[in-house]
């Protein structure tokens, strides 16, 4: 007979994007035990948007069967959603890529359905918290986290807590401008680091080099079509030693170095963590960015600050959602979460 006990310490982390919802079971050490991905219906009303989320939650809960063949207990649900949102109330305000929700009380709706603790925050804050609790930021007091992908999201963790600012809108570091005459960002401002150094900017600068007549094997990777060049291809071509692609990454490193210099001058964190889809491409350059910091900030001890890769990759949102839940429990003492539901979750 198996003596494996039913677990009662798991939470479900949910990662909502513009096209998909991912969810997974996460244990108190930040291990993601299983995960799933479902489409996000974001153009067909609030109810169908919510149904996409509950489907992901219910798929995850159905996976929560213990080795003993019994259902584990789920302690809560943590959700990261595109912002703007109010992390205190869990109300999603008006994300551009989630037209289904306007002032939608996501946390309250999900808590009402499953009668568990529900926490909601934006993806960068959540992922930064996961790194602080379980990843590259463990053991550090003040953490700066950046996710580099199609956009640039950031989180500031002070004493292990997310710094939200007055209304929850703080830590929009991707929209710090480093060039007021630069290209206009999607947010309306000129020269944000996001419009200069996120994935689409890397691809755009590479395309500009090809359009100016540079011949490059980068073009071969894109099947001869300039418009098909992606940031991933730039990374591959640079790794293979092609000069146009290497120049683009070098420029990205320079832009990010000045931006990180600003971060150091403003926050002087104990560690800076880089995650997101573009992070793996830039990993070989983190040492160079750190070496450049003395020329990009006034902090004389800036090179002592570790600049490191994140623990979590694609699953950062799931880990982040779960981290919100574990953190909420931690901050309310070590007592079990009231209302923990047996799974499969029922309505
Ligand atoms: Zn911007």
XYZ file of N, CA and C in Angstrom, residues 94-328:
705
model
N -7.873 48.515 -17.710
C -8.140 48.596 -19.161
C -6.928 48.202 -19.998
N -6.489 46.931 -19.922
C -5.312 46.536 -20.698
C -5.596 46.634 -22.201
N -4.685 47.252 -22.972
C -4.908 47.382 -24.412
C -5.092 46.035 -25.109
N -4.378 44.995 -24.636
C -4.486 43.707 -25.330
C -5.508 42.757 -24.704
N -6.310 43.254 -23.763
C -7.427 42.463 -23.225
C -8.707 43.309 -23.283
N -9.227 43.531 -24.492
C -10.406 44.408 -24.610
C -11.639 43.851 -23.908
N -11.627 42.570 -23.536
C -12.800 41.976 -22.876
C -13.031 42.559 -21.486
N -11.984 43.094 -20.875
C -12.115 43.514 -19.471
C -11.886 45.013 -19.311
N -12.888 45.684 -18.789
C -12.756 47.090 -18.413
C -13.260 47.226 -16.977
N -12.357 47.589 -16.078
C -12.680 47.639 -14.650
C -13.294 46.317 -14.184
N -12.634 45.232 -14.549
C -13.166 43.896 -14.273
C -12.579 43.365 -12.961
N -13.447 42.985 -12.013
C -12.937 42.521 -10.698
C -12.467 41.067 -10.757
N -11.324 40.850 -11.407
C -10.850 39.484 -11.693
C -10.649 38.671 -10.415
N -9.976 39.247 -9.428
C -9.705 38.488 -8.197
C -11.016 38.103 -7.512
N -11.934 39.044 -7.424
C -13.200 38.765 -6.736
C -14.010 37.706 -7.482
N -14.016 37.777 -8.813
C -14.779 36.794 -9.605
C -14.222 35.386 -9.400
N -12.893 35.257 -9.486
C -12.285 33.928 -9.346
C -12.439 33.421 -7.907
N -12.281 34.316 -6.930
C -12.444 33.916 -5.523
C -13.877 33.470 -5.256
N -14.835 34.136 -5.885
C -16.245 33.788 -5.696
C -16.545 32.391 -6.249
N -15.930 32.072 -7.386
C -16.195 30.769 -8.014
C -15.585 29.632 -7.191
N -14.326 29.800 -6.760
C -13.624 28.664 -6.143
C -13.471 28.762 -4.634
N -13.809 29.912 -4.071
C -13.731 30.117 -2.619
C -12.339 29.826 -2.074
N -11.339 30.364 -2.782
C -9.965 30.323 -2.286
C -9.393 31.738 -2.358
N -8.226 31.906 -1.719
C -7.533 33.185 -1.804
C -7.081 33.415 -3.252
N -7.322 34.601 -3.761
C -6.890 34.941 -5.122
C -6.112 36.255 -5.081
N -4.929 36.260 -5.680
C -4.144 37.490 -5.788
C -3.884 37.776 -7.264
N -3.893 39.047 -7.609
C -3.658 39.458 -9.001
C -2.590 40.551 -9.018
N -1.661 40.449 -9.964
C -0.698 41.532 -10.170
C -0.225 41.462 -11.616
N 0.573 42.435 -12.031
C 1.054 42.371 -13.422
C 2.210 41.381 -13.535
N 2.512 40.990 -14.772
C 3.438 39.878 -14.969
C 4.853 40.177 -14.472
N 5.327 41.409 -14.666
C 6.694 41.704 -14.228
C 6.795 41.701 -12.705
N 5.827 42.320 -12.034
C 5.848 42.302 -10.567
C 5.803 40.874 -10.041
N 4.922 40.064 -10.625
C 4.765 38.687 -10.157
C 6.043 37.889 -10.402
N 6.601 38.014 -11.604
C 7.821 37.251 -11.923
C 8.990 37.727 -11.053
N 9.045 39.021 -10.793
C 10.096 39.540 -9.916
C 9.978 38.974 -8.510
N 8.740 38.844 -8.047
C 8.526 38.265 -6.718
C 8.941 36.795 -6.689
N 8.612 36.049 -7.773
C 9.019 34.631 -7.841
C 10.542 34.507 -7.794
N 11.245 35.381 -8.508
C 12.716 35.337 -8.475
C 13.240 35.656 -7.072
N 12.548 36.574 -6.387
C 12.985 36.972 -5.048
C 12.749 35.854 -4.035
N 11.600 35.181 -4.168
C 11.285 34.101 -3.219
C 12.096 32.846 -3.504
N 12.247 32.513 -4.785
C 12.748 31.180 -5.132
C 13.896 31.154 -6.127
N 14.195 32.268 -6.747
C 15.122 32.239 -7.879
C 16.401 33.010 -7.636
N 16.794 33.769 -8.650
C 18.093 34.449 -8.648
C 18.173 35.570 -7.617
N 17.018 35.977 -7.068
C 17.028 37.063 -6.081
C 16.961 36.584 -4.650
N 16.994 35.264 -4.469
C 16.900 34.697 -3.120
C 18.050 35.164 -2.244
N 17.741 35.594 -1.058
C 18.792 36.011 -0.132
C 19.181 37.474 -0.267
N 18.659 38.159 -1.267
C 18.949 39.588 -1.419
C 17.796 40.408 -0.844
N 18.148 41.549 -0.272
C 17.134 42.390 0.357
C 16.348 43.181 -0.695
N 17.078 43.904 -1.548
C 16.425 44.755 -2.555
C 16.774 44.259 -3.953
N 15.738 43.981 -4.728
C 15.905 43.311 -6.011
C 15.302 44.168 -7.125
N 16.042 44.280 -8.226
C 15.463 44.862 -9.436
C 15.346 43.753 -10.466
N 14.154 43.596 -11.049
C 13.911 42.543 -12.034
C 13.451 43.175 -13.327
N 13.983 42.693 -14.445
C 13.499 43.151 -15.749
C 13.190 41.944 -16.625
N 12.055 41.995 -17.303
C 11.739 40.980 -18.297
C 11.828 41.627 -19.675
N 12.751 41.097 -20.476
C 12.977 41.603 -21.827
C 12.315 40.652 -22.805
N 11.344 41.165 -23.542
C 10.662 40.323 -24.521
C 10.122 41.212 -25.616
N 8.845 41.033 -25.972
C 8.259 41.942 -26.958
C 8.102 43.339 -26.346
N 8.058 43.398 -25.036
C 8.103 44.668 -24.316
C 9.165 44.565 -23.245
N 9.272 45.587 -22.411
C 10.193 45.537 -21.276
C 9.398 45.861 -20.019
N 9.300 44.867 -19.144
C 8.594 45.057 -17.874
C 9.591 45.004 -16.735
N 9.314 45.722 -15.670
C 10.249 45.723 -14.543
C 9.498 45.588 -13.221
N 10.245 45.167 -12.212
C 9.702 45.094 -10.851
C 10.771 45.547 -9.876
N 10.324 46.219 -8.829
C 11.205 46.640 -7.741
C 10.723 45.922 -6.488
N 11.622 45.157 -5.872
C 11.273 44.435 -4.651
C 12.109 45.020 -3.528
N 11.464 45.566 -2.534
C 12.183 46.174 -1.410
C 11.904 45.335 -0.169
N 12.965 44.799 0.397
C 12.789 43.925 1.555
C 11.896 42.736 1.237
N 11.961 42.266 0.004
C 11.170 41.110 -0.398
C 9.738 41.421 -0.784
N 9.347 42.693 -0.699
C 7.970 43.071 -1.046
C 7.954 43.851 -2.352
N 6.916 43.632 -3.155
C 6.763 44.394 -4.393
C 6.528 45.863 -4.045
N 7.299 46.753 -4.690
C 7.048 48.185 -4.520
C 6.009 48.604 -5.564
N 4.812 48.951 -5.075
C 3.696 49.254 -5.981
C 3.525 50.744 -6.261
N 4.108 51.598 -5.432
C 3.839 53.027 -5.583
C 2.478 53.399 -5.010
N 2.037 54.603 -5.317
C 0.829 55.133 -4.693
C -0.434 54.400 -5.123
N -0.556 54.113 -6.431
C -1.796 53.496 -6.936
C -1.566 52.123 -7.565
N -0.346 51.597 -7.443
C -0.058 50.309 -8.070
C 0.597 50.445 -9.435
N 0.885 51.666 -9.848
C 1.409 51.901 -11.199
C 2.921 52.101 -11.232
N 3.604 51.828 -10.123
C 5.054 52.047 -10.083
C 5.805 50.982 -10.886
N 7.098 51.208 -11.027
C 8.021 50.238 -11.638
C 7.750 49.988 -13.115
N 7.336 51.027 -13.832
C 7.214 50.924 -15.291
C 8.553 51.316 -15.924
N 9.592 50.588 -15.531
C 10.936 50.935 -15.977
C 11.140 50.831 -17.477
N 10.322 50.011 -18.155
C 10.430 49.891 -19.606
C 10.070 51.179 -20.319
N 9.349 52.049 -19.610
C 8.943 53.319 -20.208
C 9.740 54.492 -19.645
N 10.938 54.206 -19.158
C 11.883 55.278 -18.866
C 12.578 55.632 -20.174
N 12.520 56.908 -20.551
C 13.139 57.337 -21.803
C 14.632 57.572 -21.587
N 15.434 57.103 -22.540
C 16.856 57.444 -22.485
C 17.223 58.333 -23.670
N 16.209 58.798 -24.438
C 16.488 59.662 -25.593
C 15.212 60.421 -25.957
N 15.154 61.681 -25.536
C 13.893 62.397 -25.765
C 13.667 62.725 -27.239
N 14.706 62.530 -28.058
C 14.527 62.706 -29.505
C 14.385 61.353 -30.206
N 14.252 60.304 -29.433
C 14.215 58.955 -29.999
C 12.870 58.613 -30.613
N 12.753 57.390 -31.152
C 11.480 56.952 -31.748
C 10.369 56.905 -30.699
N 9.138 57.118 -31.152
C 8.014 57.181 -30.224
C 7.577 55.765 -29.828
N 7.463 55.557 -28.552
C 7.072 54.264 -27.991
C 5.551 54.086 -28.105
N 5.085 52.848 -27.967
C 3.648 52.581 -27.970
C 2.909 53.345 -26.881
N 3.603 53.733 -25.834
C 2.963 54.456 -24.731
C 2.792 55.941 -25.054
N 3.419 56.392 -26.147
C 3.294 57.796 -26.534
C 4.538 58.629 -26.280
N 5.431 58.122 -25.436
C 6.639 58.886 -25.124
C 7.750 58.582 -26.133
N 8.671 59.523 -26.332
C 9.812 59.243 -27.202
C 10.948 58.566 -26.438
N 11.596 57.612 -27.106
C 12.865 57.088 -26.624
C 12.815 56.195 -25.402
N 11.630 55.591 -25.109
C 11.592 54.628 -23.989
C 12.553 53.479 -24.291
N 13.130 52.885 -23.262
C 14.024 51.749 -23.482
C 13.270 50.617 -24.196
N 11.959 50.515 -23.968
C 11.186 49.452 -24.629
C 11.197 49.600 -26.147
N 11.025 50.827 -26.643
C 10.987 51.019 -28.101
C 12.394 50.924 -28.688
N 13.415 51.025 -27.839
C 14.799 50.986 -28.330
C 15.448 49.608 -28.212
N 15.044 48.816 -27.225
C 15.850 47.623 -26.940
C 15.046 46.335 -26.736
N 13.712 46.376 -26.818
C 12.939 45.131 -26.705
C 13.071 44.336 -28.004
N 12.504 43.119 -28.017
C 12.639 42.234 -29.182
C 12.305 42.906 -30.506
N 11.137 43.575 -30.611
C 10.792 44.204 -31.893
C 11.801 45.277 -32.313
N 12.419 45.964 -31.338
C 13.405 46.996 -31.677
C 14.669 46.353 -32.238
N 15.042 45.202 -31.674
C 16.221 44.482 -32.176
C 15.979 44.069 -33.631
N 14.791 43.529 -33.899
C 14.456 43.120 -35.269
C 14.401 44.335 -36.192
N 13.836 45.433 -35.699
C 13.686 46.636 -36.533
C 15.050 47.208 -36.923
N 15.969 47.257 -35.970
C 17.288 47.806 -36.294
C 18.041 46.901 -37.262
N 17.831 45.578 -37.122
C 18.470 44.646 -38.057
C 17.908 44.836 -39.458
N 16.582 45.019 -39.553
C 15.967 45.217 -40.876
C 16.487 46.493 -41.523
N 16.676 47.516 -40.683
C 17.182 48.794 -41.223
C 18.579 48.610 -41.810
N 19.405 47.802 -41.148
C 20.753 47.562 -41.672
C 20.690 46.816 -43.009
N 19.764 45.846 -43.086
C 19.637 45.083 -44.334
C 19.094 45.978 -45.444
N 18.151 46.860 -45.092
C 17.570 47.754 -46.104
C 18.599 48.746 -46.624
N 19.581 49.046 -45.787
C 20.595 49.999 -46.237
C 21.639 49.322 -47.135
N 21.370 48.056 -47.468
C 22.221 47.399 -48.460
C 23.240 46.434 -47.891
N 23.238 46.284 -46.549
C 24.183 45.329 -45.957
C 23.802 43.915 -46.373
N 24.720 43.196 -46.972
C 24.434 41.795 -47.256
C 24.784 41.007 -46.008
N 23.969 40.052 -45.700
C 24.222 39.317 -44.470
C 23.535 37.965 -44.525
N 24.154 37.006 -43.844
C 23.516 35.702 -43.740
C 22.251 35.786 -42.915
N 22.081 36.914 -42.201
C 20.839 37.136 -41.476
C 19.654 37.078 -42.435
N 19.872 37.620 -43.630
C 18.806 37.627 -44.627
C 18.472 36.192 -45.059
N 19.480 35.323 -45.125
C 19.223 33.922 -45.472
C 18.336 33.257 -44.424
N 18.608 33.583 -43.137
C 17.795 32.997 -42.065
C 16.327 33.380 -42.217
N 16.090 34.561 -42.788
C 14.720 35.052 -42.968
C 14.176 34.670 -44.338
N 14.817 33.705 -44.993
C 14.340 33.257 -46.297
C 14.432 34.344 -47.357
N 15.377 35.258 -47.191
C 15.568 36.317 -48.187
C 14.607 37.476 -48.045
N 13.705 37.415 -47.053
C 12.689 38.466 -46.904
C 12.979 39.318 -45.658
N 13.340 40.572 -45.911
C 13.724 41.463 -44.818
C 12.621 41.557 -43.764
N 11.369 41.610 -44.226
C 10.266 41.813 -43.277
C 10.077 40.625 -42.332
N 10.715 39.501 -42.675
C 10.566 38.321 -41.798
C 11.633 38.232 -40.717
N 12.553 39.165 -40.714
C 13.634 39.123 -39.717
C 13.049 39.321 -38.311
N 13.389 38.398 -37.396
C 12.939 38.512 -36.005
C 14.149 38.694 -35.091
N 13.877 39.050 -33.844
C 14.982 39.212 -32.899
C 15.691 37.872 -32.670
N 14.933 36.769 -32.720
C 15.557 35.447 -32.536
C 16.590 35.191 -33.633
N 16.224 35.569 -34.871
C 17.168 35.379 -35.986
C 18.414 36.242 -35.789
N 18.228 37.438 -35.276
C 19.382 38.307 -35.011
C 20.310 37.614 -34.016
N 19.710 37.008 -32.984
C 20.501 36.293 -31.984
C 21.264 35.128 -32.595
N 20.572 34.355 -33.438
C 21.231 33.207 -34.089
C 22.375 33.673 -34.979
N 22.109 34.715 -35.768
C 23.125 35.201 -36.708
C 24.320 35.779 -35.964
N 24.054 36.451 -34.845
C 25.161 37.018 -34.068
C 25.997 35.891 -33.463
N 25.316 34.846 -32.963
C 26.037 33.720 -32.368
C 26.914 33.034 -33.410
N 26.469 33.065 -34.674
C 27.246 32.445 -35.757
C 28.324 33.393 -36.277
N 28.389 34.594 -35.703
C 29.490 35.495 -36.036
C 29.225 36.467 -37.177
N 27.955 36.656 -37.544
C 27.663 37.582 -38.648
C 27.649 39.017 -38.157
N 28.355 39.877 -38.887
C 28.673 41.186 -38.337
C 27.462 42.100 -38.173
N 26.552 42.123 -39.153
C 25.415 43.045 -39.039
C 24.591 42.707 -37.799
N 24.398 41.406 -37.573
C 23.619 40.984 -36.402
C 24.374 41.297 -35.113
N 25.692 41.079 -35.132
C 26.480 41.380 -33.933
C 26.430 42.860 -33.608
N 26.451 43.707 -34.642
C 26.365 45.157 -34.409
C 25.042 45.525 -33.739
N 23.955 44.887 -34.189
C 22.647 45.184 -33.602
C 22.639 44.814 -32.123
N 23.178 43.647 -31.797
C 23.203 43.246 -30.381
C 24.126 44.155 -29.583
N 25.226 44.570 -30.197
C 26.156 45.467 -29.509
C 25.478 46.799 -29.174
N 24.700 47.316 -30.134
C 23.955 48.559 -29.875
C 22.949 48.354 -28.741
N 22.312 47.176 -28.753
C 21.335 46.874 -27.704
C 22.016 46.854 -26.337
N 23.207 46.259 -26.301
C 23.981 46.218 -25.058
C 24.304 47.634 -24.579
N 24.682 48.516 -25.510
C 25.008 49.896 -25.125
C 23.780 50.617 -24.583
N 22.655 50.463 -25.270
C 21.416 51.109 -24.811
C 21.039 50.609 -23.418
N 21.095 49.276 -23.252
C 20.715 48.699 -21.952
C 21.696 49.109 -20.857
N 22.964 49.286 -21.213
C 23.954 49.666 -20.203
C 23.608 51.027 -19.602
N 23.240 51.986 -20.467
C 22.865 53.305 -19.939
C 21.591 53.223 -19.110
N 20.677 52.389 -19.573
C 19.423 52.234 -18.826
C 19.697 51.594 -17.460
N 20.498 50.517 -17.433
C 20.835 49.900 -16.143
C 21.599 50.893 -15.254
N 22.412 51.740 -15.889
C 23.110 52.770 -15.112
C 22.118 53.686 -14.409
N 21.051 54.068 -15.114
C 20.007 54.880 -14.479
C 19.369 54.141 -13.302
N 19.119 52.856 -13.515
C 18.502 52.043 -12.460
C 19.403 52.024 -11.220
N 20.706 51.830 -11.457
C 21.649 51.794 -10.335
C 21.667 53.142 -9.619
N 21.707 54.222 -10.390
C 21.747 55.538 -9.751
C 20.467 55.826 -8.969
N 19.343 55.322 -9.447
C 18.072 55.586 -8.767
C 17.857 54.664 -7.567
N 18.152 53.367 -7.734
C 17.750 52.375 -6.728
C 18.914 51.737 -5.970
N 20.065 51.657 -6.569
C 21.191 50.874 -6.044
C 20.711 49.558 -5.409
N 20.127 48.689 -6.247
C 19.620 47.425 -5.703
C 20.766 46.488 -5.304
N 20.418 45.417 -4.587
C 21.434 44.430 -4.196
C 21.730 43.442 -5.317
N 20.758 43.290 -6.235
C 20.954 42.399 -7.395
C 20.028 42.884 -8.508
N 20.452 42.669 -9.752
C 19.599 42.972 -10.904
C 19.446 41.679 -11.708
N 18.187 41.322 -11.974
C 17.877 40.020 -12.588
C 17.224 40.254 -13.947
N 17.709 39.500 -14.935
C 17.211 39.667 -16.296
C 16.482 38.391 -16.726
N 15.190 38.534 -17.046
C 14.402 37.411 -17.546
C 13.715 37.792 -18.847
N 12.818 36.919 -19.333
C 12.076 37.212 -20.560
C 12.689 36.562 -21.783
N 11.929 36.601 -22.880
C 12.308 35.881 -24.095
C 13.612 36.338 -24.728
N 13.968 37.613 -24.558
C 15.202 38.120 -25.164
C 16.401 37.897 -24.238
N 16.126 37.511 -22.990
C 17.193 37.413 -21.990
C 18.249 36.377 -22.369
N 17.805 35.232 -22.935
C 18.787 34.188 -23.239
C 19.754 34.673 -24.319
N 19.222 35.488 -25.259
C 20.080 36.037 -26.311
C 21.134 36.982 -25.723
N 20.727 37.699 -24.688
C 21.631 38.700 -24.107
C 22.508 38.144 -22.983
N 22.246 36.889 -22.599
C 22.986 36.309 -21.477
C 24.511 36.426 -21.640
N 25.052 36.145 -22.845
C 26.515 36.267 -22.983
C 27.025 37.694 -22.803
N 26.116 38.669 -22.813
C 26.542 40.073 -22.741
C 26.356 40.690 -21.359
N 25.827 39.929 -20.408
C 25.560 40.519 -19.092
C 26.856 41.012 -18.439
N 27.941 40.236 -18.628
C 29.231 40.656 -18.071
C 29.695 41.968 -18.681
N 29.450 42.120 -19.984
C 29.856 43.357 -20.658
C 29.035 44.553 -20.157
N 27.734 44.331 -19.982
C 26.886 45.427 -19.468
C 27.416 45.864 -18.094
N 27.738 44.885 -17.260
C 28.255 45.211 -15.921
C 29.576 45.966 -16.020
N 30.430 45.547 -16.953
C 31.715 46.244 -17.123
C 31.523 47.680 -17.608
N 30.436 47.905 -18.349
C 30.176 49.256 -18.870
C 29.546 50.180 -17.829
N 28.997 49.607 -16.764
C 28.229 50.412 -15.811
C 28.991 51.628 -15.258
N 30.281 51.507 -14.941
C 30.977 52.690 -14.393
C 30.922 53.897 -15.330
N 30.790 53.657 -16.635
C 30.675 54.761 -17.578
C 29.242 55.210 -17.790
N 28.311 54.528 -17.122
C 26.879 54.789 -17.345
C 26.163 55.235 -16.081
N 26.874 55.354 -14.975
C 26.237 55.821 -13.750
C 27.302 56.477 -12.865
N 26.856 57.098 -11.795
C 27.827 57.770 -10.921
C 28.170 56.920 -9.694
N 27.541 55.764 -9.596
C 27.752 54.906 -8.431
C 29.131 54.250 -8.514
N 30.008 54.578 -7.564
C 31.387 54.109 -7.658
C 31.528 52.616 -7.372
N 30.502 52.022 -6.767
C 30.592 50.597 -6.459
C 29.598 49.786 -7.280
N 29.213 50.364 -8.446
C 28.177 49.722 -9.263
C 28.578 48.316 -9.723
N 29.875 48.082 -9.924
C 30.276 46.762 -10.436
C 30.150 45.653 -9.393
N 29.887 46.062 -8.150
C 29.670 45.034 -7.118
C 28.269 44.434 -7.219
N 27.376 45.096 -7.960
C 25.979 44.631 -8.019
C 25.870 43.489 -9.034
N 25.489 42.280 -8.590
C 25.363 41.183 -9.547
C 24.273 41.483 -10.589
N 24.583 41.157 -11.840
C 23.613 41.268 -12.935
C 23.474 39.857 -13.493
N 22.361 39.216 -13.202
C 22.273 37.767 -13.412
C 21.013 37.377 -14.181
N 21.038 36.169 -14.737
C 19.877 35.633 -15.444
C 18.851 35.114 -14.454
N 17.583 35.192 -14.877
C 16.486 34.711 -14.049
C 16.480 33.187 -13.971
N 15.888 32.649 -12.891
C 15.681 31.198 -12.791
C 14.596 30.758 -13.762
N 13.505 31.519 -13.800
C 12.346 31.084 -14.581
C 12.397 31.643 -15.990
N 12.059 30.804 -16.957
C 11.985 31.234 -18.351
C 10.540 31.403 -18.771
N 10.095 30.510 -19.649
C 8.721 30.592 -20.166
C 7.666 30.506 -19.078
N 7.999 29.815 -17.998
C 7.021 29.609 -16.925
C 7.052 30.708 -15.870
N 7.721 31.823 -16.170
C 7.852 32.892 -15.174
C 6.490 33.392 -14.694
N 5.515 33.423 -15.600
C 4.196 33.921 -15.212
C 3.479 32.977 -14.257
N 3.624 31.682 -14.493
C 3.007 30.702 -13.597
C 3.658 30.774 -12.219
N 4.995 30.784 -12.216
C 5.710 30.907 -10.940
C 5.342 32.219 -10.263
N 5.244 33.280 -11.072
C 4.918 34.593 -10.524
C 3.538 34.625 -9.882
N 2.557 34.068 -10.581
C 1.209 34.019 -10.018
C 1.220 33.283 -8.687
N 1.908 32.134 -8.673
C 1.979 31.342 -7.441
C 2.680 32.124 -6.339
N 3.736 32.849 -6.716
C 4.488 33.618 -5.713
C 3.586 34.649 -5.033
N 2.680 35.249 -5.790
C 1.751 36.225 -5.201
C 0.951 35.583 -4.082
N 0.535 34.347 -4.333
C -0.291 33.624 -3.362
C 0.503 33.229 -2.123
N 1.691 32.664 -2.345
C 2.517 32.261 -1.205
C 2.919 33.486 -0.387
N 3.186 34.569 -1.104
C 3.587 35.789 -0.418
C 2.450 36.331 0.434
N 1.235 36.278 -0.117
C 0.073 36.762 0.626
C -0.119 35.939 1.897
